[in-house]
JSON list of C-alpha atoms in Angstrom, two decimals:
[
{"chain": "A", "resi": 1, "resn": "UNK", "atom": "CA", "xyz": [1.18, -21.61, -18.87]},
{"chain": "A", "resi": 2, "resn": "UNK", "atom": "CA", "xyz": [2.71, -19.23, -16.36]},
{"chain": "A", "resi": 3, "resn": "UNK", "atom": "CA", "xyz": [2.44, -20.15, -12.29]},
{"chain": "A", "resi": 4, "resn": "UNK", "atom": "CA", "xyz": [-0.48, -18.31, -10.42]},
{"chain": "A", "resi": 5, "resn": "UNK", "atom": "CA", "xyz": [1.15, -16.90, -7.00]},
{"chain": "A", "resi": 6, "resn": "UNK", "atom": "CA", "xyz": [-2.11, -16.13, -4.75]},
{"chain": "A", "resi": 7, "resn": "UNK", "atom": "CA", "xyz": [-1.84, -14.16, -1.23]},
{"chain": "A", "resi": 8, "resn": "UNK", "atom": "CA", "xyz": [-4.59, -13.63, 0.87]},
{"chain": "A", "resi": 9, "resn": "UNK", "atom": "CA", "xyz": [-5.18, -9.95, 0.85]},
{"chain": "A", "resi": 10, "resn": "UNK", "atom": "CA", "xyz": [-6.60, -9.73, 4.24]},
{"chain": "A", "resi": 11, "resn": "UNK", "atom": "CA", "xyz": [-3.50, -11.08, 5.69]},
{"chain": "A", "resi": 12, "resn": "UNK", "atom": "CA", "xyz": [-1.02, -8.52, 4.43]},
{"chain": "A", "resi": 13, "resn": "UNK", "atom": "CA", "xyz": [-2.78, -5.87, 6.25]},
{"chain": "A", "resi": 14, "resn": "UNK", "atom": "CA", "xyz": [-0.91, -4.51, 9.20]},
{"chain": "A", "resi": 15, "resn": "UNK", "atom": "CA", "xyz": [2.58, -6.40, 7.99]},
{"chain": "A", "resi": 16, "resn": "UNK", "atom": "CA", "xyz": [5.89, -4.58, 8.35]},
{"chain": "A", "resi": 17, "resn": "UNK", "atom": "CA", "xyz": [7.30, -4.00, 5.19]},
{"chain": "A", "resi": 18, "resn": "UNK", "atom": "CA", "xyz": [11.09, -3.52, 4.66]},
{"chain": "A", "resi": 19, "resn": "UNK", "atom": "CA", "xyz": [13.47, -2.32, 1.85]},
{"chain": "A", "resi": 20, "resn": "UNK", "atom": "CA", "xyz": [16.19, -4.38, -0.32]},
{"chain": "A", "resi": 21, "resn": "UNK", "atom": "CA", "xyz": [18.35, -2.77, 2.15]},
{"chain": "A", "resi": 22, "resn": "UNK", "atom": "CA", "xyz": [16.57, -3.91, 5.27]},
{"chain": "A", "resi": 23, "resn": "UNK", "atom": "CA", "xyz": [15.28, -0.74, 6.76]},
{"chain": "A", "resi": 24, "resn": "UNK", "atom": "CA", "xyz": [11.85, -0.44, 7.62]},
{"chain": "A", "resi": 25, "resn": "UNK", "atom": "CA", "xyz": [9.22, 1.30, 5.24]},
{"chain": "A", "resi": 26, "resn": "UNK", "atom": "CA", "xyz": [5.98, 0.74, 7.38]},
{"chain": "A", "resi": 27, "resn": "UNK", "atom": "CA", "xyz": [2.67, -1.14, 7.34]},
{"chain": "A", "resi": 28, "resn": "UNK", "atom": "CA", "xyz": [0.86, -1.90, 4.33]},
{"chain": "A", "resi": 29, "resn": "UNK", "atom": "CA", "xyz": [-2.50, -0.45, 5.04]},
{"chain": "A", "resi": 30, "resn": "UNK", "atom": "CA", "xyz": [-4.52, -0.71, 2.02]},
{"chain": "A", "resi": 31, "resn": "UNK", "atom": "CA", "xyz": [-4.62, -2.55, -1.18]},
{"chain": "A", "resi": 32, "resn": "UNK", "atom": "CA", "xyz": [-5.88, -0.92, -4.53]},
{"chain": "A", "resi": 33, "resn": "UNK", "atom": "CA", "xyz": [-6.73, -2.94, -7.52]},
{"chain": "A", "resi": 34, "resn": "UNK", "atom": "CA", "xyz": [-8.98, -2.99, -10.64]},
{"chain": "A", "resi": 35, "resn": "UNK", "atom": "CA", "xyz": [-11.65, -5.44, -12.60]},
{"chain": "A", "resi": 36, "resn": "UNK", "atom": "CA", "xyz": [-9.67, -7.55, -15.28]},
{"chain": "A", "resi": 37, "resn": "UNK", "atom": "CA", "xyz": [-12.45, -9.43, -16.96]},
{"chain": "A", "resi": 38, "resn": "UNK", "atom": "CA", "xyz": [-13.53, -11.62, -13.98]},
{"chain": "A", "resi": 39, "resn": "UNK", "atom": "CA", "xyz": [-10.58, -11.27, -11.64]},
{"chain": "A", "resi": 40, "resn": "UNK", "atom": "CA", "xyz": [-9.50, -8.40, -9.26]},
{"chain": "A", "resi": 41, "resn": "UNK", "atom": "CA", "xyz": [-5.71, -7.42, -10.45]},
{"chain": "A", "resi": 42, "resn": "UNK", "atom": "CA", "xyz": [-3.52, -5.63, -7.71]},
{"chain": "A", "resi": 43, "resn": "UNK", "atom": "CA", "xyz": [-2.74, -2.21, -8.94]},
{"chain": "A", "resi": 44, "resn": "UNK", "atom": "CA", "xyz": [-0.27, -0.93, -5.95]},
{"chain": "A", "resi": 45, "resn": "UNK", "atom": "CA", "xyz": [0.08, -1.31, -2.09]},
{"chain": "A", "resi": 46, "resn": "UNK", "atom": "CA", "xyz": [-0.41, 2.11, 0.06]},
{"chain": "A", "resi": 47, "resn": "UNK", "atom": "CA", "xyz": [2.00, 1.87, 3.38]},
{"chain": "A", "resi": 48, "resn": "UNK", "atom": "CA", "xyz": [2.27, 4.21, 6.26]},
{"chain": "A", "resi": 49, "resn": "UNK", "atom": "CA", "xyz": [0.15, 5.95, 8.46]},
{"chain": "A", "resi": 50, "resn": "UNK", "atom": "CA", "xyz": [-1.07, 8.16, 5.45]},
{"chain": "A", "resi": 51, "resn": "UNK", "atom": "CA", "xyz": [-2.30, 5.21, 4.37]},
{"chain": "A", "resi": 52, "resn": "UNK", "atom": "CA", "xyz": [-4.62, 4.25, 7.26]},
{"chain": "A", "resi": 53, "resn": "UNK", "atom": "CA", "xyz": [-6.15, 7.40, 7.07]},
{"chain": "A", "resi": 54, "resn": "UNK", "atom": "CA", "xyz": [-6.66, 6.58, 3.44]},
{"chain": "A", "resi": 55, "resn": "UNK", "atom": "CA", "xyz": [-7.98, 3.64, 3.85]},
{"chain": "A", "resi": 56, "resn": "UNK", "atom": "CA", "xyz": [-10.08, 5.08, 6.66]},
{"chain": "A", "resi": 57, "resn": "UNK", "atom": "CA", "xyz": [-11.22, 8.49, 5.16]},
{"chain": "A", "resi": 58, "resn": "UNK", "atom": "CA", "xyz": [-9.90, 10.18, 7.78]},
{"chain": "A", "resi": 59, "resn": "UNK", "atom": "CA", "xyz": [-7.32, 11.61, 5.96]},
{"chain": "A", "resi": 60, "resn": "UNK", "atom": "CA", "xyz": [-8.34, 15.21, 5.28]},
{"chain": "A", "resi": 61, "resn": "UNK", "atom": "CA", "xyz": [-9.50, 15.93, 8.78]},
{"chain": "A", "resi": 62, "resn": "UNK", "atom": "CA", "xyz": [-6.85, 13.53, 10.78]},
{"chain": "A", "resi": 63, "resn": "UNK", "atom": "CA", "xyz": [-3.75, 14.70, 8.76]},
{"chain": "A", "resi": 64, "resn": "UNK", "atom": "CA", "xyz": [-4.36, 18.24, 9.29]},
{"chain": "A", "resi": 65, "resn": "UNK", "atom": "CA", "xyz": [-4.78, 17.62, 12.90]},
{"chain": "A", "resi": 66, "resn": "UNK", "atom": "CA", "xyz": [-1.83, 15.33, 13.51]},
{"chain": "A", "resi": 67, "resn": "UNK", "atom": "CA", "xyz": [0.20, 18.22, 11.50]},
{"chain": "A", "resi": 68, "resn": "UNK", "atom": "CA", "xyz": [-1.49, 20.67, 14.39]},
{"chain": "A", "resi": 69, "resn": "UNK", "atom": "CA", "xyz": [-0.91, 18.94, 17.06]},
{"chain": "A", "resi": 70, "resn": "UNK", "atom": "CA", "xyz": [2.12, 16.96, 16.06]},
{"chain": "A", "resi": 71, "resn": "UNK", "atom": "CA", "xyz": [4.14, 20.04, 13.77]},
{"chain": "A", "resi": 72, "resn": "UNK", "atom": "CA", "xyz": [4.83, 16.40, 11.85]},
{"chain": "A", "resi": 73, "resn": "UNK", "atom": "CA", "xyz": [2.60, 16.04, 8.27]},
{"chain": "A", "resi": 74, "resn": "UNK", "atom": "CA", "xyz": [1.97, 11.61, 8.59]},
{"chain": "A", "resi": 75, "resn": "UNK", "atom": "CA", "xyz": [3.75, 10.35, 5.79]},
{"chain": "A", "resi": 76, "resn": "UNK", "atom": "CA", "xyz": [3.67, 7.00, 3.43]},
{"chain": "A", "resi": 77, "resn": "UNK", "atom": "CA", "xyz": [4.65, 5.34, 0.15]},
{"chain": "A", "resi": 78, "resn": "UNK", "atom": "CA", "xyz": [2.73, 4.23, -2.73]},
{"chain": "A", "resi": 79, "resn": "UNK", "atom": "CA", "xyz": [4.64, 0.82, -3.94]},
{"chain": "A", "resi": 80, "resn": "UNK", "atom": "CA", "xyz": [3.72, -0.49, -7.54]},
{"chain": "A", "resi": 81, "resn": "UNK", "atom": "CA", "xyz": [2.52, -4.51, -7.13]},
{"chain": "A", "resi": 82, "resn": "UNK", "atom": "CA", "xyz": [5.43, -5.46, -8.80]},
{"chain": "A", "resi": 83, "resn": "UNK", "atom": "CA", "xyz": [8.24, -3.83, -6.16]},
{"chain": "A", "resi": 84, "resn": "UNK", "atom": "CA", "xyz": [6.55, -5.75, -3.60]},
{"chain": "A", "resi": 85, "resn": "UNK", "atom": "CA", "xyz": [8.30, -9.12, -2.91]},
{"chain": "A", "resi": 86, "resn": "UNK", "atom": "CA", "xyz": [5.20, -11.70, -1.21]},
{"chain": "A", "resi": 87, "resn": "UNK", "atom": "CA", "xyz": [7.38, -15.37, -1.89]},
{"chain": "A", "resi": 88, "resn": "UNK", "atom": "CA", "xyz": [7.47, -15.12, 2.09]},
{"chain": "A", "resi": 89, "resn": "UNK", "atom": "CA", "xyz": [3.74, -13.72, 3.14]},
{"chain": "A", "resi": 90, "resn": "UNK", "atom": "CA", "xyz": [4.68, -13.36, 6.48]},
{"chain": "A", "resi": 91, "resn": "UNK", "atom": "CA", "xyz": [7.90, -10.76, 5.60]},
{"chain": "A", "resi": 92, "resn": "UNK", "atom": "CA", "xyz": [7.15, -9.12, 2.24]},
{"chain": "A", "resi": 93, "resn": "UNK", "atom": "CA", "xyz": [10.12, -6.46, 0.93]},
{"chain": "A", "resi": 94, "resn": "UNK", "atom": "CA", "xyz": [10.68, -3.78, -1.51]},
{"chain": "A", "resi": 95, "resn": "UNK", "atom": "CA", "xyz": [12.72, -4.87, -4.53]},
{"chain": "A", "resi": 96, "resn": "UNK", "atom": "CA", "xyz": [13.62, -1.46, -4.60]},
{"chain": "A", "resi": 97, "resn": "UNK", "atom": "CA", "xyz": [15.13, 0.92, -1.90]},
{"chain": "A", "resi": 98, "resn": "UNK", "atom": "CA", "xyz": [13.11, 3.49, -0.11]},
{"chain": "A", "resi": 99, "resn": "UNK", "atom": "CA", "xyz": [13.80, 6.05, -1.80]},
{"chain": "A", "resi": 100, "resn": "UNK", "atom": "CA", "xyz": [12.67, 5.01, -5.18]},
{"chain": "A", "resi": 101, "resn": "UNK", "atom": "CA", "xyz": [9.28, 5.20, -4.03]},
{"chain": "A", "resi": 102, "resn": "UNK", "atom": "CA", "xyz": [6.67, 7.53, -4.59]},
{"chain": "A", "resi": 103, "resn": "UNK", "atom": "CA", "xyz": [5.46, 9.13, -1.36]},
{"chain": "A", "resi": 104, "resn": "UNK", "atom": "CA", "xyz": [1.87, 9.43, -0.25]},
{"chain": "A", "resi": 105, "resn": "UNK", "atom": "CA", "xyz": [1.10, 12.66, 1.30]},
{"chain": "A", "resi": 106, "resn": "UNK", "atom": "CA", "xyz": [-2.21, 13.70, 2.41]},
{"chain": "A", "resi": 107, "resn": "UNK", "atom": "CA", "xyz": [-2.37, 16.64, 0.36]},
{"chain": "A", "resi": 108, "resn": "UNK", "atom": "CA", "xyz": [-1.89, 14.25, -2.92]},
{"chain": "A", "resi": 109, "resn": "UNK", "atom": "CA", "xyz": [-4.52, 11.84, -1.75]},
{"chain": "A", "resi": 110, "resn": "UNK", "atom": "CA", "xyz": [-7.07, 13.97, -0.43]},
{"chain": "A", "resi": 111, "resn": "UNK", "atom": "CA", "xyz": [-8.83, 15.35, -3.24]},
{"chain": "A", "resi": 112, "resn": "UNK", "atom": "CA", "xyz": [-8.91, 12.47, -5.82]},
{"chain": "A", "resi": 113, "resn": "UNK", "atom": "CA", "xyz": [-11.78, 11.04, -6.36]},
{"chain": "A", "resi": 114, "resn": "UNK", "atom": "CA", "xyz": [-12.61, 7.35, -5.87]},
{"chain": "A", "resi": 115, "resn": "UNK", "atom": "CA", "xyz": [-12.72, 5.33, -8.92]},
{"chain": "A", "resi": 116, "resn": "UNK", "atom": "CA", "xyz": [-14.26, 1.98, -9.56]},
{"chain": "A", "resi": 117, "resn": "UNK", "atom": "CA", "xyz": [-10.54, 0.79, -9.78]},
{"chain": "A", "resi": 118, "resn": "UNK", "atom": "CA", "xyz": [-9.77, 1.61, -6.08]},
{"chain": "A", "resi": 119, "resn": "UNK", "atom": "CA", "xyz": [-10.83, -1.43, -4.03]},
{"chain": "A", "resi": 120, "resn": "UNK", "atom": "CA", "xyz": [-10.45, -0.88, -0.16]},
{"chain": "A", "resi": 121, "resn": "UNK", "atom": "CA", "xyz": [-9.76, -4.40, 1.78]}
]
């Protein structure tokens, strides 16, 4: 029988998030996961502020604007559940650098649709 590790989702909102290197990534803003018979099974972390907009569905309208006003399109990463290190809660890292992840843009994330997979905390 294997260990259960459980987090509080709700309190990894709004946590700095740093790489195996020690620079910073950003926030993790939103949480996506699917249905596994009865349990809810983490699918990947969005972090950055593309990923408040996200998680706000602000981010066809807000993103265009901040790139207006700003001349700066907000960016963000997409981390799988398993490159994101939660034995300390209060400090999760990447396992991985940076630059192994895939970034969230807005104009990737803006027209998918909303599955019953996609679970906003």
């Amino acid at each position: 029988m294997t260990k259960r590790h459980e987090v509080h989702l709700e309190l990894l909102l709004g946590k700095h998030v740093r790489d195996k290197d020690g620079l910073k990534v950003g926030r993790i803003e939103e949480v996506r996961a699917h249905e596994q018979g009865e349990e809810w099974v983490v699918k990947e972390y969005l972090i950055g502020p593309v990923a408040i907009l996200e998680r706000l569905s602000a981010l066809p309208l807000a993103g265009g604007i901040l790139g207006l006003v700003t001349g700066k399109v907000p960016s963000g990463y997409k981390v799988p559940w398993d490159k994101l290190d939660l034995s300390d809660p209060e400090h999760p890292c990447l396992t991985c650098t940076r630059g192994q992840l895939e970034p969230l843009t807005r104009g990737k994330e803006a027209g998918k649709k909303k599955g019953k997979s996609n679970v906003k905390l």
